[in-house]
Amino acid sequence: MNINQLEVFIKVAEKMNVTEAAKALFISQPAVSKALKNLESFLQIKLFIRDKQNGLALTDVGQEMLILAREMKELESKMLQLACQENKLLRGKVRIGSFPAASANLLPDAIGLFRTQYPQVTIELMEGTSNQIKQWVDDRSVEIGIVASPFEPFDFKIVAHDSMAAILPENHPLQLEREVSLEDYRNELIFCKGGHEAVVLNTLEEKGIPFHENLTVQTAETLIHMVQKHLGIGIISRFSLSSVTHHLMIKEIVPRITRDIGLVANSFTELTPAGKQFLNIMGQLYGAVLPQDFEFRT
């Protein structure tokens, strides 16, 4: 359990709406849902009653937990105010670009830890596809991007390895097969733009497999919906798939397709002090190897 999860819990309890809470916290809806799920899993209780018709409602124990959570946030605020009196704190803003799956899987813990160490630094999050984020980094709309490979021409540090998989609806003819051949089913493939299609097409070209564009979509949610409607075989990264809810079968694909998730910037050495510390936090959590001179000194 961390303070960030409590902050998400408090905001959802105030809004009684995950989407509105996500907007207020400037993070994605999947990130809010994941933070709540992790908190409930840690506490081994249900904080909310989820009803499709009536929306969210706090459970009895959830109401008691909300009081305690607010007390903990107030205590945290008092501790930070005391620390501010004694220390020269890092200030400013870090502008981060991220695709939704990275926001859900990587950023909640990173933002939570960053906030505890640098409470006077504001984080501004923009979400889009990997291709959009690379453009934002290039034109300096964001300072740091979290994107899928390839990373060139930017400075980059890898934080996660990923692989592509096939997703199929129930009762599909391939349901008993262990893997899906991209060559045999190349005319039935559905995949996402903005990061997925590049790695798929590059691999098919390297393997000499001809490709016919059947259907491309913008988001993992749309891809899942299309597969559920039996419009084709979905090709999606396991990293992205882990951030969305579905009831589809997951199969290995042949040939195997891998990619990396990484942090990118125009120049790591030219980042703001706050940006460098955000990279340090990501390195602590996910093993990105960062230069020692990234340590901020007051």
Short mmCIF file of C-alpha atoms in Angstrom, two decimals:
data_model
loop_
_atom_site.label_atom_id
_atom_site.label_comp_id
_atom_site.label_asym_id
_atom_site.label_seq_id
_atom_site.Cartn_x
_atom_site.Cartn_y
_atom_site.Cartn_z
CA MET A 1 0.00 0.00 0.00
CA ASN A 2 1.24 3.49 -0.81
CA ILE A 3 0.04 7.06 -0.43
CA ASN A 4 -0.79 7.28 -4.13
CA GLN A 5 -3.28 4.42 -3.82
CA LEU A 6 -4.92 6.17 -0.87
CA GLU A 7 -5.15 9.39 -2.88
CA VAL A 8 -6.85 7.53 -5.73
CA PHE A 9 -9.23 5.87 -3.26
CA ILE A 10 -10.14 9.21 -1.69
CA LYS A 11 -10.74 10.88 -5.06
CA VAL A 12 -12.93 8.03 -6.34
CA ALA A 13 -14.89 8.12 -3.08
CA GLU A 14 -15.41 11.85 -3.55
CA LYS A 15 -16.43 11.60 -7.21
CA MET A 16 -18.11 8.18 -7.06
CA ASN A 17 -16.98 7.87 -10.65
CA VAL A 18 -13.71 6.36 -11.89
CA THR A 19 -13.62 8.49 -15.04
CA GLU A 20 -14.13 11.75 -13.15
CA ALA A 21 -11.54 10.73 -10.55
CA ALA A 22 -9.03 9.98 -13.31
CA LYS A 23 -9.60 13.44 -14.81
CA ALA A 24 -9.15 15.12 -11.43
CA LEU A 25 -5.93 13.18 -10.76
CA PHE A 26 -4.61 13.68 -14.32
CA ILE A 27 -4.04 9.96 -14.81
CA SER A 28 -5.75 7.38 -17.00
CA GLN A 29 -8.91 5.50 -16.05
CA PRO A 30 -7.06 2.13 -16.17
CA ALA A 31 -4.47 3.56 -13.78
CA VAL A 32 -7.23 4.51 -11.31
CA SER A 33 -8.85 1.09 -11.61
CA LYS A 34 -5.53 -0.68 -11.10
CA ALA A 35 -4.69 1.42 -8.03
CA LEU A 36 -8.06 0.57 -6.47
CA LYS A 37 -7.68 -3.11 -7.32
CA ASN A 38 -4.19 -3.19 -5.77
CA LEU A 39 -5.40 -1.44 -2.62
CA GLU A 40 -8.36 -3.81 -2.22
CA SER A 41 -6.05 -6.78 -2.84
CA PHE A 42 -3.58 -5.54 -0.21
CA LEU A 43 -6.33 -4.93 2.36
CA GLN A 44 -8.25 -8.07 1.28
CA ILE A 45 -11.56 -6.21 1.42
CA LYS A 46 -14.03 -4.61 -0.97
CA LEU A 47 -14.04 -0.81 -0.74
CA PHE A 48 -16.78 -0.23 -3.30
CA ILE A 49 -19.95 -1.89 -4.48
CA ARG A 50 -19.92 -1.80 -8.28
CA ASP A 51 -23.36 -1.73 -9.91
CA LYS A 52 -23.86 -1.15 -13.64
CA GLN A 53 -27.14 0.70 -13.08
CA ASN A 54 -26.39 2.68 -9.91
CA GLY A 55 -22.63 3.16 -10.30
CA LEU A 56 -20.26 3.07 -7.32
CA ALA A 57 -21.10 3.05 -3.62
CA LEU A 58 -18.83 2.68 -0.63
CA THR A 59 -19.15 -0.49 1.41
CA ASP A 60 -19.52 -0.15 5.16
CA VAL A 61 -15.87 -0.91 5.71
CA GLY A 62 -15.04 1.37 2.78
CA GLN A 63 -16.65 4.30 4.61
CA GLU A 64 -14.52 3.60 7.67
CA MET A 65 -11.40 3.24 5.52
CA LEU A 66 -12.13 6.59 3.86
CA ILE A 67 -11.95 8.34 7.24
CA LEU A 68 -8.64 6.66 8.02
CA ALA A 69 -7.29 7.40 4.55
CA ARG A 70 -8.06 11.10 4.97
CA GLU A 71 -6.36 11.07 8.36
CA MET A 72 -3.28 9.46 6.80
CA LYS A 73 -3.23 12.07 4.03
CA GLU A 74 -3.51 14.85 6.60
CA LEU A 75 -0.65 13.34 8.60
CA GLU A 76 1.42 13.07 5.42
CA SER A 77 0.73 16.74 4.67
CA LYS A 78 1.87 17.77 8.14
CA MET A 79 5.06 15.74 7.78
CA LEU A 80 5.82 17.32 4.40
CA GLN A 81 5.19 20.81 5.76
CA LEU A 82 7.62 20.12 8.59
CA ALA A 83 10.20 18.83 6.13
CA CYS A 84 9.75 21.94 3.97
CA GLN A 85 10.79 24.06 6.91
CA GLU A 86 14.08 22.21 7.20
CA ASN A 87 15.00 21.31 3.62
CA LYS A 88 15.45 23.01 0.31
CA LEU A 89 13.03 21.04 -1.83
CA LEU A 90 13.04 20.40 -5.56
CA ARG A 91 10.31 22.37 -7.31
CA GLY A 92 8.92 22.70 -10.81
CA LYS A 93 7.05 20.53 -13.30
CA VAL A 94 7.74 17.28 -15.18
CA ARG A 95 5.82 16.83 -18.44
CA ILE A 96 5.45 13.14 -19.32
CA GLY A 97 3.97 11.49 -22.39
CA SER A 98 2.73 7.91 -22.05
CA PHE A 99 0.54 5.41 -23.87
CA PRO A 100 -2.41 4.10 -21.77
CA ALA A 101 -0.96 0.66 -21.00
CA ALA A 102 2.25 2.23 -19.68
CA SER A 103 0.20 4.70 -17.63
CA ALA A 104 -1.70 1.81 -16.06
CA ASN A 105 1.21 -0.56 -15.55
CA LEU A 106 4.19 1.68 -14.79
CA LEU A 107 3.17 5.14 -13.65
CA PRO A 108 0.98 4.72 -10.53
CA ASP A 109 3.82 3.43 -8.33
CA ALA A 110 6.35 5.79 -9.93
CA ILE A 111 4.17 8.85 -9.44
CA GLY A 112 3.35 7.79 -5.88
CA LEU A 113 7.02 7.39 -4.95
CA PHE A 114 8.00 10.57 -6.78
CA ARG A 115 5.37 12.59 -4.93
CA THR A 116 6.54 11.38 -1.54
CA GLN A 117 10.10 12.49 -2.31
CA TYR A 118 9.35 15.67 -4.26
CA PRO A 119 5.92 16.95 -3.17
CA GLN A 120 6.45 20.40 -4.66
CA VAL A 121 7.03 19.08 -8.17
CA THR A 122 3.97 18.94 -10.43
CA ILE A 123 3.55 16.04 -12.87
CA GLU A 124 1.69 16.77 -16.09
CA LEU A 125 0.67 13.63 -18.01
CA MET A 126 -0.32 13.51 -21.68
CA GLU A 127 -1.54 10.22 -23.18
CA GLY A 128 -1.42 9.07 -26.78
CA THR A 129 0.05 6.43 -29.06
CA SER A 130 3.80 5.75 -29.11
CA ASN A 131 4.08 7.60 -32.42
CA GLN A 132 2.27 10.64 -31.02
CA ILE A 133 4.45 10.65 -27.91
CA LYS A 134 7.64 10.52 -29.97
CA GLN A 135 6.39 13.58 -31.83
CA TRP A 136 5.65 15.32 -28.51
CA VAL A 137 9.18 14.57 -27.32
CA ASP A 138 10.62 15.79 -30.59
CA ASP A 139 8.73 19.11 -30.45
CA ARG A 140 9.30 19.34 -26.68
CA SER A 141 5.62 19.27 -25.78
CA VAL A 142 6.71 16.71 -23.18
CA GLU A 143 10.08 16.30 -21.51
CA ILE A 144 10.04 12.51 -21.15
CA GLY A 145 8.16 9.90 -23.15
CA ILE A 146 7.26 6.31 -22.32
CA VAL A 147 7.01 4.51 -25.67
CA ALA A 148 7.41 1.18 -27.43
CA SER A 149 10.49 0.43 -29.54
CA PRO A 150 12.01 1.47 -31.87
CA PHE A 151 13.43 4.40 -29.89
CA GLU A 152 15.81 6.05 -32.33
CA PRO A 153 16.79 8.88 -32.73
CA PHE A 154 16.15 9.66 -29.05
CA ASP A 155 18.17 8.93 -25.93
CA PHE A 156 16.47 5.93 -24.32
CA LYS A 157 16.49 3.59 -21.35
CA ILE A 158 14.57 0.29 -21.47
CA VAL A 159 12.23 -0.36 -18.52
CA ALA A 160 10.27 -3.42 -19.70
CA HIS A 161 10.39 -6.22 -22.29
CA ASP A 162 7.24 -7.13 -24.16
CA SER A 163 6.01 -9.69 -26.69
CA MET A 164 3.08 -9.92 -29.06
CA ALA A 165 0.31 -12.49 -28.75
CA ALA A 166 -2.83 -13.53 -30.61
CA ILE A 167 -6.27 -13.16 -29.03
CA LEU A 168 -9.26 -15.21 -30.14
CA PRO A 169 -12.93 -15.37 -29.17
CA GLU A 170 -14.38 -18.43 -27.51
CA ASN A 171 -15.26 -21.34 -29.81
CA HIS A 172 -12.77 -20.17 -32.43
CA PRO A 173 -11.51 -22.96 -34.76
CA LEU A 174 -8.01 -22.43 -33.34
CA GLN A 175 -9.08 -22.75 -29.72
CA LEU A 176 -7.26 -26.06 -29.26
CA GLU A 177 -4.08 -24.91 -30.96
CA ARG A 178 -1.12 -23.80 -28.87
CA GLU A 179 0.02 -21.12 -31.31
CA VAL A 180 -1.13 -19.12 -34.32
CA SER A 181 0.88 -18.94 -37.53
CA LEU A 182 0.95 -15.38 -38.87
CA GLU A 183 1.77 -16.75 -42.33
CA ASP A 184 -1.23 -19.07 -42.41
CA TYR A 185 -3.65 -16.44 -41.08
CA ARG A 186 -2.08 -13.26 -42.46
CA ASN A 187 -5.36 -12.20 -44.09
CA GLU A 188 -7.30 -12.34 -40.82
CA LEU A 189 -5.08 -10.21 -38.57
CA ILE A 190 -6.26 -7.16 -36.63
CA PHE A 191 -3.75 -4.93 -34.88
CA CYS A 192 -3.40 -1.46 -33.35
CA LYS A 193 -1.80 1.58 -34.91
CA GLY A 194 0.68 3.80 -33.13
CA GLY A 195 3.23 1.22 -31.99
CA HIS A 196 1.92 -2.27 -32.68
CA GLU A 197 1.88 -2.21 -36.47
CA ALA A 198 5.54 -1.25 -36.92
CA VAL A 199 6.97 -4.20 -35.02
CA VAL A 200 4.53 -6.63 -36.68
CA LEU A 201 5.18 -5.42 -40.21
CA ASN A 202 8.94 -5.33 -39.69
CA THR A 203 8.96 -8.94 -38.49
CA LEU A 204 6.76 -10.14 -41.34
CA GLU A 205 9.03 -8.41 -43.83
CA GLU A 206 12.15 -9.95 -42.26
CA LYS A 207 10.57 -13.42 -42.42
CA GLY A 208 9.41 -12.93 -46.00
CA ILE A 209 5.74 -13.30 -45.04
CA PRO A 210 3.39 -11.33 -47.35
CA PHE A 211 0.82 -9.26 -45.50
CA HIS A 212 -2.69 -8.16 -46.47
CA GLU A 213 -4.14 -5.36 -44.33
CA ASN A 214 -7.39 -6.73 -42.99
CA LEU A 215 -8.25 -4.29 -40.20
CA THR A 216 -6.29 -1.79 -38.09
CA VAL A 217 -7.66 0.06 -35.04
CA GLN A 218 -6.48 2.79 -32.70
CA THR A 219 -6.89 1.24 -29.23
CA ALA A 220 -6.63 -2.10 -27.43
CA GLU A 221 -10.25 -1.76 -26.32
CA THR A 222 -11.43 -1.45 -29.91
CA LEU A 223 -9.30 -4.39 -31.00
CA ILE A 224 -10.81 -6.58 -28.27
CA HIS A 225 -14.31 -5.56 -29.34
CA MET A 226 -13.58 -6.44 -32.98
CA VAL A 227 -12.21 -9.84 -32.00
CA GLN A 228 -15.25 -10.51 -29.83
CA LYS A 229 -17.39 -9.85 -32.91
CA HIS A 230 -15.41 -12.54 -34.81
CA LEU A 231 -13.96 -10.04 -37.29
CA GLY A 232 -10.46 -11.52 -37.16
CA ILE A 233 -7.51 -12.60 -35.02
CA GLY A 234 -6.20 -9.85 -32.79
CA ILE A 235 -2.44 -9.27 -32.58
CA ILE A 236 -1.59 -7.26 -29.48
CA SER A 237 1.25 -6.83 -27.03
CA ARG A 238 0.96 -8.66 -23.72
CA PHE A 239 1.90 -5.41 -21.98
CA SER A 240 -1.11 -3.62 -23.48
CA LEU A 241 -3.37 -6.62 -22.95
CA SER A 242 -2.62 -6.64 -19.23
CA SER A 243 -4.20 -3.20 -18.82
CA VAL A 244 -7.64 -4.01 -20.27
CA THR A 245 -10.43 -6.35 -19.23
CA HIS A 246 -11.34 -9.16 -21.60
CA HIS A 247 -12.51 -12.79 -21.79
CA LEU A 248 -10.59 -13.85 -24.88
CA MET A 249 -8.19 -16.74 -25.44
CA ILE A 250 -4.50 -15.80 -25.61
CA LYS A 251 -2.22 -17.75 -27.97
CA GLU A 252 1.47 -17.64 -28.81
CA ILE A 253 2.29 -16.50 -32.35
CA VAL A 254 4.79 -17.77 -34.92
CA PRO A 255 7.12 -16.11 -35.70
CA ARG A 256 7.67 -14.69 -32.22
CA ILE A 257 7.55 -10.87 -32.13
CA THR A 258 9.10 -8.90 -29.30
CA ARG A 259 9.49 -5.23 -28.48
CA ASP A 260 10.73 -3.10 -25.60
CA ILE A 261 9.12 -0.37 -23.53
CA GLY A 262 11.42 2.52 -22.75
CA LEU A 263 11.90 6.08 -21.54
CA VAL A 264 12.91 8.53 -24.26
CA ALA A 265 14.06 12.14 -24.31
CA ASN A 266 15.85 14.44 -26.71
CA SER A 267 18.82 14.35 -24.32
CA PHE A 268 18.93 12.82 -20.85
CA THR A 269 21.79 15.09 -19.83
CA GLU A 270 19.76 18.21 -20.66
CA LEU A 271 16.66 17.28 -18.66
CA THR A 272 15.46 19.56 -15.88
CA PRO A 273 16.49 18.52 -12.35
CA ALA A 274 12.93 17.35 -11.75
CA GLY A 275 12.98 15.33 -14.98
CA LYS A 276 16.24 13.67 -13.96
CA GLN A 277 14.76 12.69 -10.62
CA PHE A 278 11.73 11.18 -12.31
CA LEU A 279 14.12 9.01 -14.32
CA ASN A 280 15.87 8.03 -11.09
CA ILE A 281 12.54 6.93 -9.63
CA MET A 282 11.75 4.85 -12.74
CA GLY A 283 15.20 3.32 -12.48
CA GLN A 284 14.63 2.34 -8.85
CA LEU A 285 11.32 0.69 -9.66
CA TYR A 286 11.99 -0.89 -13.04
CA GLY A 287 15.74 -1.30 -13.30
CA ALA A 288 16.48 1.32 -15.93
CA VAL A 289 20.23 1.93 -15.71
CA LEU A 290 20.76 5.67 -15.39
CA PRO A 291 23.97 7.70 -15.14
CA GLN A 292 25.16 8.39 -11.60
CA ASP A 293 25.28 12.14 -12.28
CA PHE A 294 21.49 12.12 -12.50
CA GLU A 295 21.41 12.34 -8.70
CA PHE A 296 19.99 15.76 -7.81
CA ARG A 297 22.03 17.79 -5.41
CA THR A 298 20.82 20.85 -3.55
#
